[in-house]
Short mmCIF file of C-alpha atoms in Angstrom, two decimals:
data_model
loop_
_atom_site.label_atom_id
_atom_site.label_comp_id
_atom_site.label_asym_id
_atom_site.label_seq_id
_atom_site.Cartn_x
_atom_site.Cartn_y
_atom_site.Cartn_z
CA ASN A 1 33.00 109.40 147.08
CA ALA A 2 30.91 108.89 143.98
CA GLY A 3 29.31 105.69 145.41
CA VAL A 4 27.99 103.36 142.66
CA THR A 5 28.15 104.56 139.09
CA GLN A 6 26.47 103.12 136.17
CA THR A 7 26.89 103.83 132.45
CA PRO A 8 24.97 104.36 130.23
CA LYS A 9 21.80 105.90 131.56
CA PHE A 10 19.97 104.97 128.51
CA GLN A 11 20.55 102.54 125.69
CA VAL A 12 18.51 101.42 122.69
CA LEU A 13 19.66 98.21 121.08
CA LYS A 14 18.38 96.11 118.08
CA THR A 15 17.59 92.38 118.59
CA GLY A 16 20.84 90.38 118.46
CA GLN A 17 23.20 93.26 119.32
CA SER A 18 25.63 92.91 122.31
CA MET A 19 26.59 95.49 124.79
CA THR A 20 28.13 95.84 128.21
CA LEU A 21 26.51 97.70 131.08
CA GLN A 22 29.23 99.28 133.28
CA CYS A 23 29.14 99.39 137.09
CA ALA A 24 31.76 100.82 139.37
CA GLN A 25 32.02 101.49 143.16
CA ASP A 26 34.55 103.40 145.18
CA MET A 27 33.50 102.22 148.58
CA ASN A 28 35.78 99.10 148.54
CA HIS A 29 32.77 96.83 149.00
CA GLU A 30 33.22 93.11 148.58
CA TYR A 31 29.72 92.28 147.44
CA MET A 32 28.24 93.54 144.03
CA SER A 33 24.97 92.61 142.40
CA TRP A 34 23.00 93.26 139.25
CA TYR A 35 19.20 93.45 139.23
CA ARG A 36 16.56 94.05 136.61
CA GLN A 37 13.36 95.79 137.42
CA ASP A 38 10.21 95.28 135.50
CA PRO A 39 6.68 96.63 136.35
CA GLY A 40 5.10 94.44 138.75
CA MET A 41 8.00 92.19 139.21
CA GLY A 42 10.08 93.96 141.76
CA LEU A 43 13.90 93.75 141.57
CA ARG A 44 15.11 90.41 140.28
CA LEU A 45 18.71 89.31 140.91
CA ILE A 46 20.64 88.52 137.77
CA HIS A 47 24.20 87.83 139.07
CA TYR A 48 26.12 88.73 142.03
CA SER A 49 29.82 88.64 143.30
CA VAL A 50 31.12 88.32 146.80
CA GLY A 51 34.65 89.34 145.75
CA ALA A 52 37.16 89.72 143.06
CA GLY A 53 37.29 86.59 140.82
CA ILE A 54 34.02 85.26 142.34
CA THR A 55 30.59 85.43 140.69
CA ASP A 56 27.37 83.46 141.00
CA GLN A 57 24.01 83.29 139.36
CA GLY A 58 20.85 84.95 140.74
CA GLU A 59 17.18 84.40 139.88
CA VAL A 60 17.34 85.24 136.16
CA PRO A 61 20.87 84.81 134.78
CA ASN A 62 20.03 83.57 131.31
CA GLY A 63 21.29 85.89 128.54
CA TYR A 64 23.69 87.74 130.75
CA ASN A 65 27.40 87.27 131.64
CA VAL A 66 29.48 88.90 134.33
CA SER A 67 33.01 89.09 135.54
CA ARG A 68 34.71 90.65 138.54
CA SER A 69 38.42 91.21 137.75
CA THR A 70 38.70 94.02 140.31
CA THR A 71 36.94 94.98 143.52
CA GLU A 72 35.57 98.19 141.89
CA ASP A 73 34.15 97.03 138.59
CA PHE A 74 31.35 94.62 137.92
CA PRO A 75 30.20 94.78 134.12
CA LEU A 76 27.20 93.08 132.87
CA ARG A 77 27.29 91.69 129.41
CA LEU A 78 24.37 90.98 127.07
CA LEU A 79 25.60 88.61 124.33
CA SER A 80 22.62 88.86 122.10
CA ALA A 81 19.96 91.31 123.08
CA ALA A 82 16.29 90.14 123.01
CA PRO A 83 13.06 92.29 123.46
CA SER A 84 12.47 90.32 126.71
CA GLN A 85 15.66 92.05 128.05
CA THR A 86 14.10 95.56 127.85
CA SER A 87 14.13 96.74 131.46
CA VAL A 88 15.79 98.99 133.99
CA TYR A 89 19.08 97.57 135.25
CA PHE A 90 20.38 98.45 138.70
CA CYS A 91 23.83 97.65 139.99
CA ALA A 92 24.40 97.49 143.78
CA SER A 93 27.29 97.06 146.23
CA SER A 94 27.51 96.32 149.85
CA SER A 95 29.93 95.47 152.59
CA ARG A 96 29.29 91.79 153.35
CA ALA A 97 25.58 91.25 154.01
CA ASN A 98 24.75 94.71 154.92
CA GLU A 99 22.83 97.60 153.34
CA GLN A 100 23.16 97.67 149.49
CA PHE A 101 23.95 100.91 147.79
CA PHE A 102 22.29 101.14 144.40
CA GLY A 103 23.45 102.96 141.36
CA PRO A 104 21.28 105.23 139.27
CA GLY A 105 20.21 102.58 136.78
CA THR A 106 20.39 101.90 133.14
CA ARG A 107 17.23 102.06 131.15
CA LEU A 108 17.62 99.58 128.37
CA THR A 109 15.21 99.17 125.33
CA VAL A 110 15.62 96.32 122.78
CA LEU A 111 13.76 96.65 119.56
CA GLY B 1 14.85 78.35 145.44
CA GLN B 2 14.28 81.17 147.84
CA GLN B 3 11.19 83.26 147.20
CA VAL B 4 9.99 86.52 148.91
CA MET B 5 6.36 87.53 148.46
CA GLN B 6 5.19 90.97 149.39
CA ILE B 7 1.58 92.17 149.68
CA PRO B 8 -0.29 94.31 148.69
CA GLN B 9 1.06 95.36 145.31
CA TYR B 10 -0.59 98.74 145.47
CA GLN B 11 -2.01 100.78 148.40
CA HIS B 12 -3.82 104.14 147.96
CA VAL B 13 -4.38 106.04 151.16
CA GLN B 14 -5.67 109.47 152.19
CA GLU B 15 -2.87 111.62 153.93
CA GLY B 16 -3.05 110.85 157.62
CA GLU B 17 -4.18 107.31 157.29
CA ASP B 18 -1.87 104.30 158.32
CA PHE B 19 -0.21 101.97 155.80
CA THR B 20 1.27 98.38 156.15
CA THR B 21 2.99 96.17 153.84
CA TYR B 22 3.80 92.51 154.45
CA CYS B 23 6.66 90.30 153.35
CA ASN B 24 6.87 86.45 153.39
CA SER B 25 9.77 84.13 152.72
CA SER B 26 9.63 80.61 151.55
CA THR B 27 12.69 79.85 153.65
CA THR B 28 14.10 81.07 157.05
CA LEU B 29 16.02 84.32 156.66
CA SER B 30 19.26 85.32 158.19
CA ASN B 31 18.28 88.92 157.94
CA ILE B 32 15.71 91.14 156.15
CA GLN B 33 16.22 94.55 154.76
CA TRP B 34 13.69 97.25 153.71
CA TYR B 35 14.25 99.69 150.88
CA LYS B 36 12.38 102.66 149.58
CA GLN B 37 12.25 103.66 145.81
CA ARG B 38 10.79 107.13 144.93
CA PRO B 39 9.35 107.37 141.39
CA GLY B 40 12.15 107.40 138.83
CA GLY B 41 14.72 106.91 141.46
CA HIS B 42 16.75 103.98 142.71
CA PRO B 43 16.20 101.84 145.83
CA VAL B 44 17.45 103.43 149.14
CA PHE B 45 18.26 101.33 152.13
CA LEU B 46 15.93 101.99 155.16
CA ILE B 47 16.69 99.28 157.70
CA GLN B 48 17.92 95.81 158.46
CA LEU B 49 16.42 93.30 160.84
CA VAL B 50 18.46 90.32 162.25
CA LYS B 51 16.95 89.01 165.32
CA SER B 52 13.75 86.82 165.61
CA GLY B 53 10.87 89.06 166.85
CA GLU B 54 12.92 92.17 166.42
CA VAL B 55 11.03 95.54 166.14
CA LYS B 56 12.63 98.75 165.01
CA LYS B 57 11.24 102.25 164.75
CA GLN B 58 12.31 105.10 162.52
CA LYS B 59 10.05 108.05 163.32
CA ARG B 60 6.60 107.14 161.98
CA LEU B 61 7.86 103.87 160.46
CA THR B 62 7.84 100.58 162.56
CA PHE B 63 9.59 97.47 161.09
CA GLN B 64 8.98 93.92 162.46
CA PHE B 65 10.73 90.64 161.89
CA GLY B 66 8.67 87.55 162.72
CA GLU B 67 9.57 84.98 165.43
CA ALA B 68 10.22 82.29 162.81
CA LYS B 69 12.37 84.76 160.80
CA LYS B 70 10.13 84.17 157.65
CA ASN B 71 7.99 87.17 157.69
CA SER B 72 8.36 90.92 158.21
CA SER B 73 6.19 94.09 158.08
CA LEU B 74 6.59 97.81 157.64
CA HIS B 75 3.91 100.05 159.16
CA ILE B 76 3.76 103.83 158.64
CA THR B 77 1.65 105.88 160.91
CA ALA B 78 -0.15 108.92 159.72
CA THR B 79 1.09 108.85 156.20
CA GLN B 80 2.40 112.04 154.57
CA THR B 81 2.82 112.81 150.85
CA THR B 82 6.59 112.47 151.21
CA ASP B 83 5.95 108.79 152.01
CA VAL B 84 4.98 108.23 148.23
CA GLY B 85 6.99 105.46 146.59
CA THR B 86 7.50 101.79 146.34
CA TYR B 87 8.62 99.83 149.58
CA PHE B 88 10.67 96.67 149.01
CA CYS B 89 11.54 93.92 151.45
CA ALA B 90 14.64 91.87 150.67
CA GLY B 91 15.70 88.79 152.35
CA SER B 92 18.95 86.67 152.71
CA ASP B 93 18.82 83.03 153.79
CA ASN B 94 22.55 82.92 154.36
CA GLN B 95 25.58 85.13 154.61
CA GLY B 96 26.43 84.44 150.97
CA GLY B 97 25.55 87.85 149.42
CA LYS B 98 22.55 86.82 147.68
CA LEU B 99 19.61 89.22 148.50
CA ILE B 100 16.23 88.34 147.11
CA PHE B 101 13.60 91.15 146.78
CA GLY B 102 9.91 91.10 147.06
CA GLN B 103 7.78 92.51 144.40
CA GLY B 104 7.28 95.77 146.29
CA THR B 105 4.34 97.76 147.42
CA GLU B 106 3.57 100.95 145.68
CA LEU B 107 2.06 103.57 148.02
CA SER B 108 0.25 106.60 146.85
CA VAL B 109 -0.95 109.33 149.30
CA LYS B 110 -3.79 111.56 148.50
CA PRO B 111 -3.48 115.01 150.12
#
């Protein structure tokens, strides 16, 4: 099993550009989440999903969209990137409310 | 909304000294989880506590869940250089898949 995979590992965007961060898991987990990590702020929940077709907002959802068309995939879309979205993004999956398995992260810089 | 506060933000210890990090939630939690993140890595699950007053041990690590299920602590006895990293608590106030992380405590250990 590959676990949780994220692509790309690094990305540089210009303000106003859009992009999609990819996340996939092969553990048949129902729950998937997106977090952003900034120095001194810990991990902040952006969006999460408890199953295919179901998504909900976390602590900091503004500027981000998600969809969950399959159990395996949970992409995160930045519609119009802003410098405030410079961060490290982690995707995680879990079986119900159990331990979360994290991907390796995507380091995003918005100029 | 649900908030999870964690202190201290940083802790510098001499190898062999003990270390404790504390976690407090604004709401009653259904469970609390602890994660460790090594520098440059992703968070890795350590343990989950579910019951009021629960205490669990993993070698030199002791985890506690408060009687009111609103606070928790992680204690490391006789730290080693391999303990270096950031320790996060994460709580859920229902079974809905939303896990809120504390800000983390960054531990450095001087040999």
